[in-house]
PDB file of C-alpha atoms and ligand atoms in Angstrom:
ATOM      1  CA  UNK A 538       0.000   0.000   0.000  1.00 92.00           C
ATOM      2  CA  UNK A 539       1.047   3.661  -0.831  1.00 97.00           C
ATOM      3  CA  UNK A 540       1.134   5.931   1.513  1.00 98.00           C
ATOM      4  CA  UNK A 541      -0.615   9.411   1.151  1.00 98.00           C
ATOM      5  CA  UNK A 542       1.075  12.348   3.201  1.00 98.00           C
ATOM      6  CA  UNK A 543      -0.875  15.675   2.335  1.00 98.00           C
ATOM      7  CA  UNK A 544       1.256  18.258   2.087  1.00 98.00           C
ATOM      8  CA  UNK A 545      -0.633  21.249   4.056  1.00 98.00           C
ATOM      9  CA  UNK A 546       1.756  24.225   3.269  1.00 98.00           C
ATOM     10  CA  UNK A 547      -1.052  26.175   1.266  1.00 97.00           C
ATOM     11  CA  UNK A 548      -3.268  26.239   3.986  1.00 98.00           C
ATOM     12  CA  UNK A 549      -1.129  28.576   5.806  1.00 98.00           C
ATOM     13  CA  UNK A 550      -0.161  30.496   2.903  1.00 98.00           C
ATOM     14  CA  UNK A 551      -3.807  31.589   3.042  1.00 98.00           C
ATOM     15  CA  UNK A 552      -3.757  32.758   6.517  1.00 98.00           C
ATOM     16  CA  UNK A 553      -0.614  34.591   6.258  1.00 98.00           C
ATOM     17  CA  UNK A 554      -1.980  36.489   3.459  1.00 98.00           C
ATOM     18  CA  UNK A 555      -3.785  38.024   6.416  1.00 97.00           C
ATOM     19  CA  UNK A 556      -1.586  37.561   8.824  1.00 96.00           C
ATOM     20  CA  UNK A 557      -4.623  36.706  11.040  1.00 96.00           C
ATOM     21  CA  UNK A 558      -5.320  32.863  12.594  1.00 97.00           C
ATOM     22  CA  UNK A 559      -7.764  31.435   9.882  1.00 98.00           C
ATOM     23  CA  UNK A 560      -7.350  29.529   8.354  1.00 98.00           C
ATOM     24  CA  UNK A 561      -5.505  27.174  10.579  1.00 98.00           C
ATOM     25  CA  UNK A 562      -3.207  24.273   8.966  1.00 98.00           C
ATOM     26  CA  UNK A 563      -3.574  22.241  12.267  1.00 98.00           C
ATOM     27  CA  UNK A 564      -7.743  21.864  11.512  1.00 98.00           C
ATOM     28  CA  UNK A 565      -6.616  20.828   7.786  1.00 98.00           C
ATOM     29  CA  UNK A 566      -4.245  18.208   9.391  1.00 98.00           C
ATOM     30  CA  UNK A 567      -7.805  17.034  11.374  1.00 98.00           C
ATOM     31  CA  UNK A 568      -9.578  16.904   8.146  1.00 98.00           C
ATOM     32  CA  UNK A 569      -6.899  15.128   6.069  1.00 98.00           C
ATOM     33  CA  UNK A 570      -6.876  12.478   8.768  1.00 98.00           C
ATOM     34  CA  UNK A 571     -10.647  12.112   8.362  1.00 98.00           C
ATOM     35  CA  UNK A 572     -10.547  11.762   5.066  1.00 98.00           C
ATOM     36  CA  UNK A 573      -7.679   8.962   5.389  1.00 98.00           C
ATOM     37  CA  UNK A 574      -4.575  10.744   5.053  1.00 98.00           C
ATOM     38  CA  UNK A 575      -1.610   8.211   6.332  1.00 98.00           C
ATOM     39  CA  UNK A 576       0.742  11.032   7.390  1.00 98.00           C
ATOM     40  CA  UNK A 577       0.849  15.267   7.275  1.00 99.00           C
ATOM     41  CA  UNK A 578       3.553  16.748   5.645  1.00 98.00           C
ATOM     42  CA  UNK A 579       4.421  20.616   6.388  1.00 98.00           C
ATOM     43  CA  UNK A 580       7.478  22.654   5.545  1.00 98.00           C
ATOM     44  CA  UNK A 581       8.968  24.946   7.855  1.00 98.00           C
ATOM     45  CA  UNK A 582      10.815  27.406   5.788  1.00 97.00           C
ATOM     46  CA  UNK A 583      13.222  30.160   6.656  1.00 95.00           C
ATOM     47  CA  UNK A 584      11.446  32.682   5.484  1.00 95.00           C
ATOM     48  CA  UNK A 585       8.448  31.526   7.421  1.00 96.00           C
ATOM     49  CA  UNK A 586       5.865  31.982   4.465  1.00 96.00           C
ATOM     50  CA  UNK A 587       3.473  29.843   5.356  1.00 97.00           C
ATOM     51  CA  UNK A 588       4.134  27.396   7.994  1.00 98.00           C
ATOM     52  CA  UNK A 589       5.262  28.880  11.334  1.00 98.00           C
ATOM     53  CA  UNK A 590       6.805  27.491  14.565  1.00 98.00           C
ATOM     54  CA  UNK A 591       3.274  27.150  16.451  1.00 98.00           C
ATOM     55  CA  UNK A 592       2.122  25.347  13.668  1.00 98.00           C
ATOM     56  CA  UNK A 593       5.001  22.515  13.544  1.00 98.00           C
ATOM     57  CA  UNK A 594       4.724  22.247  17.605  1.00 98.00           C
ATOM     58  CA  UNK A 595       1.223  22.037  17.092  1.00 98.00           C
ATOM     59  CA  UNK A 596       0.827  19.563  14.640  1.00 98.00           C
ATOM     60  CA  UNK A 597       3.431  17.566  16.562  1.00 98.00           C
ATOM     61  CA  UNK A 598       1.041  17.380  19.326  1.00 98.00           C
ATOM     62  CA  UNK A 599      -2.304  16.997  17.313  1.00 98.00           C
ATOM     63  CA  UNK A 600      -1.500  15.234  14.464  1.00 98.00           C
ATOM     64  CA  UNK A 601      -1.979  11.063  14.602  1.00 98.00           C
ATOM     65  CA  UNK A 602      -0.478   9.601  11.555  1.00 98.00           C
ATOM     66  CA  UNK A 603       3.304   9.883  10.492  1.00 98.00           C
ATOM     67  CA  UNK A 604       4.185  13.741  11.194  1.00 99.00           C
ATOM     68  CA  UNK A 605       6.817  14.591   8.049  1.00 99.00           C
ATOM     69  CA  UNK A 606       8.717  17.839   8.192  1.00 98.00           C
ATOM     70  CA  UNK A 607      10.391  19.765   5.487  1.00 98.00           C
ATOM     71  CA  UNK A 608      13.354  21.421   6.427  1.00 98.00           C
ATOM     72  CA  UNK A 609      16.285  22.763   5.229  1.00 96.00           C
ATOM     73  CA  UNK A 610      19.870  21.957   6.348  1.00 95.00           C
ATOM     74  CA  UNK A 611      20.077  25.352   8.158  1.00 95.00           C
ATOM     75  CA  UNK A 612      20.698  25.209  11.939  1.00 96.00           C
ATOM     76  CA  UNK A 613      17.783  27.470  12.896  1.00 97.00           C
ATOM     77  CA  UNK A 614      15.515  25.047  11.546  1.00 98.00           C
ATOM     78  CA  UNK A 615      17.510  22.185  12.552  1.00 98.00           C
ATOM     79  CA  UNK A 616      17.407  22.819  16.577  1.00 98.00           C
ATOM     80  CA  UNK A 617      13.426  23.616  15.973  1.00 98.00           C
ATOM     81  CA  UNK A 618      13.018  20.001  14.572  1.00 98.00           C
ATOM     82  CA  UNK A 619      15.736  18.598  17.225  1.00 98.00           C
ATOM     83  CA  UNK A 620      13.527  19.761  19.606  1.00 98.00           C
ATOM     84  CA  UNK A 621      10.154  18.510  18.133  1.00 98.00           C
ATOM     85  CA  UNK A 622      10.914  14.818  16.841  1.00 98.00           C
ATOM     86  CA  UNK A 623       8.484  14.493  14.069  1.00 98.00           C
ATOM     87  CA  UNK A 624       8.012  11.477  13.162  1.00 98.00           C
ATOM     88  CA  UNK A 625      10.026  11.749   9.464  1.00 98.00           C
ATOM     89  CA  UNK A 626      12.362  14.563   8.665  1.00 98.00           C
ATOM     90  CA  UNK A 627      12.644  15.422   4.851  1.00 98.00           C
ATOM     91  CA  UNK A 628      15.504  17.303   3.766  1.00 98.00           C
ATOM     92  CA  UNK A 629      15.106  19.971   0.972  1.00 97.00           C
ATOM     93  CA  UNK A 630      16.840  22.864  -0.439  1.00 95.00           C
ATOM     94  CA  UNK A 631      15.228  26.168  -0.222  1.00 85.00           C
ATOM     95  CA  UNK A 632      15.984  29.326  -2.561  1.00 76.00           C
ATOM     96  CA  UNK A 633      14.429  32.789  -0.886  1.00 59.00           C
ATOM     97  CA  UNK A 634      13.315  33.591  -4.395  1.00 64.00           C
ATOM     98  CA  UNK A 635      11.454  30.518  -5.533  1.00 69.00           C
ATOM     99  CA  UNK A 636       7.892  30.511  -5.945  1.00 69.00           C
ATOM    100  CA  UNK A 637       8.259  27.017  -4.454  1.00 66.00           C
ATOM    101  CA  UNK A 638      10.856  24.233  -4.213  1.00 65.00           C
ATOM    102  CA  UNK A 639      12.560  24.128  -6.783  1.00 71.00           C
ATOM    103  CA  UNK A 640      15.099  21.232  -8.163  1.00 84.00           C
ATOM    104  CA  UNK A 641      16.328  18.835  -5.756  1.00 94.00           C
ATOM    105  CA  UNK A 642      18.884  18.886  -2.592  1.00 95.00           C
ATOM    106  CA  UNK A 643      22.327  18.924  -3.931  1.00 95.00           C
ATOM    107  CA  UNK A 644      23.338  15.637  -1.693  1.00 96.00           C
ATOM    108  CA  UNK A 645      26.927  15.185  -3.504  1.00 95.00           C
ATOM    109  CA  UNK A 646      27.897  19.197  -3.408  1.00 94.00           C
ATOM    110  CA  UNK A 647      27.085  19.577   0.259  1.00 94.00           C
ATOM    111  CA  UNK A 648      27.911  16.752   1.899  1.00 95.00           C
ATOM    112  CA  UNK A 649      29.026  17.312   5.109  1.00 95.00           C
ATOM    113  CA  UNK A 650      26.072  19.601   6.190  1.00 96.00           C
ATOM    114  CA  UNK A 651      23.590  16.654   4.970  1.00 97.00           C
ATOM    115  CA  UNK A 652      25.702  13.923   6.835  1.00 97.00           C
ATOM    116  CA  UNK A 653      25.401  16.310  10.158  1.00 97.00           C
ATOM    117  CA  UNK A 654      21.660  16.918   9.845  1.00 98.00           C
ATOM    118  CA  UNK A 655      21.385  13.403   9.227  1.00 98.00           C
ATOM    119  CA  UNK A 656      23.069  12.924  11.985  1.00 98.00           C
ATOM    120  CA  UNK A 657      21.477  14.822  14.390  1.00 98.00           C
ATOM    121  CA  UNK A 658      18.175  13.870  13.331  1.00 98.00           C
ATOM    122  CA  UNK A 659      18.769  10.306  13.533  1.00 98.00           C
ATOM    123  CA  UNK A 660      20.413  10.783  17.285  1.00 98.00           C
ATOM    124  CA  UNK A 661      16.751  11.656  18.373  1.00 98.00           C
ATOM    125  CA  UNK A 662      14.726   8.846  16.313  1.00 98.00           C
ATOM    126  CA  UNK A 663      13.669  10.846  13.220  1.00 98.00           C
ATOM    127  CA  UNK A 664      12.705   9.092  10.229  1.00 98.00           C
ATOM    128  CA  UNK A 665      15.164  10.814   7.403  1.00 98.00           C
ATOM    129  CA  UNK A 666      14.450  11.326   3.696  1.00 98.00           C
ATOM    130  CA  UNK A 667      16.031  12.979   0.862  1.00 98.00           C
ATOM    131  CA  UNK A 668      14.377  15.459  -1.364  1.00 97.00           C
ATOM    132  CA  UNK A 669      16.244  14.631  -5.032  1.00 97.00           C
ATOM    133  CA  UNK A 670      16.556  14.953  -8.586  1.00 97.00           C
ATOM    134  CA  UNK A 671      16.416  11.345 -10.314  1.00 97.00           C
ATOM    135  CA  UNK A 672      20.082  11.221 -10.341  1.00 97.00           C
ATOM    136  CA  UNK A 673      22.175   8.751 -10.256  1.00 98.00           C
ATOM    137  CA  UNK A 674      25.231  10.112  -8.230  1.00 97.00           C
ATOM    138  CA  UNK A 675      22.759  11.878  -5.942  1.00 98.00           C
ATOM    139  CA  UNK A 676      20.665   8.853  -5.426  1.00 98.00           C
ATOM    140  CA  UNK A 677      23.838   7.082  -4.213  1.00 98.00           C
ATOM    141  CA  UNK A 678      25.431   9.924  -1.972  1.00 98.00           C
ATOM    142  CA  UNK A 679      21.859   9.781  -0.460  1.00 98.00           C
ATOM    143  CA  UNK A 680      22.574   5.738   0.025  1.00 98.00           C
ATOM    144  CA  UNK A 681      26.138   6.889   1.532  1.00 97.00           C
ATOM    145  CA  UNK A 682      25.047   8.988   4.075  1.00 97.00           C
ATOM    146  CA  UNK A 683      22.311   6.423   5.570  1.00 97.00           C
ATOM    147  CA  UNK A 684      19.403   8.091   4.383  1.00 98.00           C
ATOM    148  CA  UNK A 685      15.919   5.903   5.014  1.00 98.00           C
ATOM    149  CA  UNK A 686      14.218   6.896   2.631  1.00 98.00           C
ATOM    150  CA  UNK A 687      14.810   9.097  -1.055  1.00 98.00           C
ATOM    151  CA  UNK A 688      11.815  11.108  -2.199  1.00 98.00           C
ATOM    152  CA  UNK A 689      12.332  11.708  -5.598  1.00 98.00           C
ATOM    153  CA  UNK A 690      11.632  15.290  -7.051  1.00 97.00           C
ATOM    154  CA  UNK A 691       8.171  14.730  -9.733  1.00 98.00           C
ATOM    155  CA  UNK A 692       8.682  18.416 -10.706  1.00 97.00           C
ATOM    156  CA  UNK A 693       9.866  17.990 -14.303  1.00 97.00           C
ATOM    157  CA  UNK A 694       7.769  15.246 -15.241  1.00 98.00           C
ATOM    158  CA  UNK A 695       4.487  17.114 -13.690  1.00 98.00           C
ATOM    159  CA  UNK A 696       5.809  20.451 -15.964  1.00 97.00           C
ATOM    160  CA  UNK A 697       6.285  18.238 -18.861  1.00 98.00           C
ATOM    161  CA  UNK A 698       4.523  17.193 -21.838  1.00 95.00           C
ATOM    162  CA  UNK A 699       3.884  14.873 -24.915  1.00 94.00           C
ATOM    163  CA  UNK A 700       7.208  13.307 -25.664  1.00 96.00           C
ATOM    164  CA  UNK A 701       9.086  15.124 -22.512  1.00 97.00           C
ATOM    165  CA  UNK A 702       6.811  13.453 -19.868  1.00 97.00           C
ATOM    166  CA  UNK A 703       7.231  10.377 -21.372  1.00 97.00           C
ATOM    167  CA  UNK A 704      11.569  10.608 -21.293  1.00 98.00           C
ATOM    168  CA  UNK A 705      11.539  12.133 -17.318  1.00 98.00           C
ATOM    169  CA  UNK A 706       8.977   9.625 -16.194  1.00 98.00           C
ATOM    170  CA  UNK A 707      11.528   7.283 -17.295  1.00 98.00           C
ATOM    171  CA  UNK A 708      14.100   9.046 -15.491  1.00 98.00           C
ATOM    172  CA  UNK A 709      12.139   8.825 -12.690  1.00 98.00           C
ATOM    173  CA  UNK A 710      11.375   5.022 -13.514  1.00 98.00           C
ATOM    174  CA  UNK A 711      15.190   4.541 -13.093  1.00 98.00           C
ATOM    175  CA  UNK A 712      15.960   6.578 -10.570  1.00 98.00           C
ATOM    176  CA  UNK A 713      13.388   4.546  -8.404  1.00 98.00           C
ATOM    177  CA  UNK A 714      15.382   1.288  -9.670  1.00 98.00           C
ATOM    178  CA  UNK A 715      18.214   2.273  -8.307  1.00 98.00           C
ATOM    179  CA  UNK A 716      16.551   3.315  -4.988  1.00 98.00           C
ATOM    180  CA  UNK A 717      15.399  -0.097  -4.267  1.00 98.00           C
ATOM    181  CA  UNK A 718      18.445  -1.834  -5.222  1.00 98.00           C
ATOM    182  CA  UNK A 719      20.132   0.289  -2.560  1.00 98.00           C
ATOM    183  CA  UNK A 720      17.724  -0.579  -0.071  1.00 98.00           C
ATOM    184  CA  UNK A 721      16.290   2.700   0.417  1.00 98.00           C
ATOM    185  CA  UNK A 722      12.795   3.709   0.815  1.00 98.00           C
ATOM    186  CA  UNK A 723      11.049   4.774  -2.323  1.00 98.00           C
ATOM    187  CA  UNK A 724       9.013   8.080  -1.425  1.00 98.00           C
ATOM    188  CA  UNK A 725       7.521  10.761  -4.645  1.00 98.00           C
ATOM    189  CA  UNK A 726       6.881  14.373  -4.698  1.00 98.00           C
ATOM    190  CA  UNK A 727       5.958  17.847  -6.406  1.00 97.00           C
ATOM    191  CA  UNK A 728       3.563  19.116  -8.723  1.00 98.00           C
ATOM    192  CA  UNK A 729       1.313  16.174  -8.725  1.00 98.00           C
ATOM    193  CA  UNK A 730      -2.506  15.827  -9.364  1.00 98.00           C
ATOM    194  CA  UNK A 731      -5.299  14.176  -9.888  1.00 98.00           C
ATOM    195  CA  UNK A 732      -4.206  12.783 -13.039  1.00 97.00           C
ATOM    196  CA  UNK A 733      -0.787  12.744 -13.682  1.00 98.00           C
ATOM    197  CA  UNK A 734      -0.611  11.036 -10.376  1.00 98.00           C
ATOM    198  CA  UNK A 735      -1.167   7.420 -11.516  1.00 97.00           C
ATOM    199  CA  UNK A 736       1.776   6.684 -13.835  1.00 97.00           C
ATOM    200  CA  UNK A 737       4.201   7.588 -10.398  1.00 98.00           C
ATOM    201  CA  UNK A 738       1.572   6.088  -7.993  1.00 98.00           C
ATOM    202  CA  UNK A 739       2.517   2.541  -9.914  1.00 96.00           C
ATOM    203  CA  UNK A 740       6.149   2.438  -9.917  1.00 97.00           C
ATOM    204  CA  UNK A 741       7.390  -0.475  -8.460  1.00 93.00           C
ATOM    205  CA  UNK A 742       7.913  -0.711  -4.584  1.00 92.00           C
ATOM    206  CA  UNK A 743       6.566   3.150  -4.723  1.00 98.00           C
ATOM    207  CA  UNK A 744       6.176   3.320  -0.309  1.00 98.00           C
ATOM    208  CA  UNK A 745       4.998   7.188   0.156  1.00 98.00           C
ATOM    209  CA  UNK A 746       3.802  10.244  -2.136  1.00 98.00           C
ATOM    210  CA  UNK A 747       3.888  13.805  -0.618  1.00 98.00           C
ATOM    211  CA  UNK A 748       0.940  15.891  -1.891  1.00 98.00           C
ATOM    212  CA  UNK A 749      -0.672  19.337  -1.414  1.00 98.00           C
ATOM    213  CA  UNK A 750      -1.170  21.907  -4.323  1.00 98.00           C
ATOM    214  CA  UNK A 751      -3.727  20.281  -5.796  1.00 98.00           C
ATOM    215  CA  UNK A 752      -5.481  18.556  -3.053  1.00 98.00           C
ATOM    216  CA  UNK A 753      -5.897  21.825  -1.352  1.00 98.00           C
ATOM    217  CA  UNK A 754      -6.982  23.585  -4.682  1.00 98.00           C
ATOM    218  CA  UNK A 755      -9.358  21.089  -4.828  1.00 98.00           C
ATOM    219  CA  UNK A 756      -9.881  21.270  -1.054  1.00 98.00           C
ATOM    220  CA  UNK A 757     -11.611  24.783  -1.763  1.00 98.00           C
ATOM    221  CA  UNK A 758     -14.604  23.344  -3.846  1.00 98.00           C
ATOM    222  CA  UNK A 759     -15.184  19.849  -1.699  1.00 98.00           C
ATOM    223  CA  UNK A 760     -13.685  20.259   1.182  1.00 98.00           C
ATOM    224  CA  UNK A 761     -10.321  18.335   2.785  1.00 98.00           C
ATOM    225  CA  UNK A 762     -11.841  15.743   3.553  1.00 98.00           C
ATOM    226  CA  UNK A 763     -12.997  14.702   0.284  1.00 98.00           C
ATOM    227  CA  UNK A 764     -10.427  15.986  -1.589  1.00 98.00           C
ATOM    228  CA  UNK A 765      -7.521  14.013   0.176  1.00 98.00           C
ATOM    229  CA  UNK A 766     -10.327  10.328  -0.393  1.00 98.00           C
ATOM    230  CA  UNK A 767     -10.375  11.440  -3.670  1.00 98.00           C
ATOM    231  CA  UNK A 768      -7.206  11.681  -4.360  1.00 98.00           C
ATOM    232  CA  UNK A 769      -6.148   8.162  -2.177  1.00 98.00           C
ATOM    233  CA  UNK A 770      -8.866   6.734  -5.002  1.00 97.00           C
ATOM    234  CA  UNK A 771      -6.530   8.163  -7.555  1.00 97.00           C
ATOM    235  CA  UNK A 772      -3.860   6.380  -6.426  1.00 97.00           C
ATOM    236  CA  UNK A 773      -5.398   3.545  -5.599  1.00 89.00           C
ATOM    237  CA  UNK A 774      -6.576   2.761  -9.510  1.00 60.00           C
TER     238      UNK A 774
HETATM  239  N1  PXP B 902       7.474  17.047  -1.495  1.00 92.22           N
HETATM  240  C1  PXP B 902       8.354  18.041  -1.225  1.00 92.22           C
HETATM  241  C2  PXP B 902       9.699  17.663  -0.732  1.00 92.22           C
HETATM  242  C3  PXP B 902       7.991  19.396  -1.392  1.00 92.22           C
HETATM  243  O1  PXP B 902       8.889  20.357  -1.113  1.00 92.22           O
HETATM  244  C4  PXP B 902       6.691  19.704  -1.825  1.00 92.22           C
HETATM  245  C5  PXP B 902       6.284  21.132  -1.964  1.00 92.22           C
HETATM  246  O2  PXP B 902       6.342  21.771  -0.746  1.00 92.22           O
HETATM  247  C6  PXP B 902       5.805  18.651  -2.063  1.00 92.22           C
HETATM  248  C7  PXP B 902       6.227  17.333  -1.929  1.00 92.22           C
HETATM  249  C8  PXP B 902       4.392  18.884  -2.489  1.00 92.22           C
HETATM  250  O3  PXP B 902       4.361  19.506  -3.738  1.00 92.22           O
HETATM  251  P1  PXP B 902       2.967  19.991  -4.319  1.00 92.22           P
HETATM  252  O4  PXP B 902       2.474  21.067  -3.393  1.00 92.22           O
HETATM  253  O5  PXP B 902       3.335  20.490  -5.674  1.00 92.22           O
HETATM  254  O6  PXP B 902       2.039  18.806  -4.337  1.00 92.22           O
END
């Protein structure tokens, strides 16, 4: 069985265009539960544009399923998730600029900051997976530093089309190859949907896919709830 994790970043980027409390993330983490989510995935970035502290300490309290945090390797970050032990810990790189993340963690060019997050995290329990480009060299420094689990960026195949979709869905067919030959957990993310969703969802040993965009865009029409069964139908097919 695939897990779901619903990714529930957006939420807060709609309260912080307020800066007000509504509405609140940790009530979509409720909802996603209800409507069968197996784990909540929120990023806490730097630049605190959506997700903020309170949220991550609250969802580590509230939430029931497999709590998943995005980070970056930055200490600031680091000591907040030291201190609240989710569940699963997945590292990613963050640009100030980007609209959102954008390419994967550059494992092989920063090596010793991943091995000491990795580290650290694993010191307290924490679940660690790394957020990467189907790429060979990056799939194996992930292997090298004792990552669990690789989540393998789905942002070029989701952007693609035609011909292109079909060449990085192989990429990505090969990149998870390689994954399970290394032993590592096979985990999926970014820019999927409703329907381009299926062709990932059956790759084989395919363990965990990391969702929010567009089950919160959908979210706004049906409700969390629904939108997160409908989407673990999606998969499911
Ligand atoms: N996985 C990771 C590592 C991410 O950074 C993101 C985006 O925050 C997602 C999954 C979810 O991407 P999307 O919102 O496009 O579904």
């Amino acid at each position: 069985m695939i897990e779901l994790g619903v990714n529930i970043d957006h939420v807060a980027t709609l309260r912080q265009a307020r800066r007000g409390n509504e509405p609140d993330p940790v009530w979509a983490a409720v909802e996603a539960e209800l409507g069968g989510a197996h784990g909540i995935t929120a990023h806490l970035r730097e630049d605190r544009r959506h997700m903020q502290e309170r949220d991550i300490r609250l969802l580590r309290e509230t939430v029931r399923v497999k709590f998943n945090l995005e980070m970056a390797c930055a200490p600031e970050v680091l000591a907040i998730a030291l201190d609240v032990v989710p569940d699963q810990a997945t590292l990613v790189p963050e640009k100030r600029q980007e609209i959102t993340t954008e390419g994967g963690l550059d494992v092989v060019g920063d090596l010793s900051r991943v091995r000491d997050a990795l580290e650290a995290l694993r010191a307290k329990g924490v679940a660690t997976s790394l957020f990467i480009d189907p790429d060979t060299r990056q799939i194996e420094a992930a292997k090298e530093l004792g990552a669990d689990a690789v989540e393998l960026h789905t942002g070029a195949y989701a952007n693609a089309s035609g011909e292109r979709r079909a060449v990085e869905l192989q990429r990505l067919a090969q990149g998870a190859e390689l994954i399970n030959r290394l032993g590592l957990r096979l985990h999926a993310g970014h820019g999927l949907n409703y329907t381009n969703v299926r062709a990932v969802a059956t790759l084989p040993q395919m363990a965990e896919l990391n969702i929010g965009h567009s089950i919160i865009s959908r979210a706004l029409f049906i409700g969390v709830r629904e939108a997160v069964a409908q989407m673990k139908r999606a998969i499911e097919l």
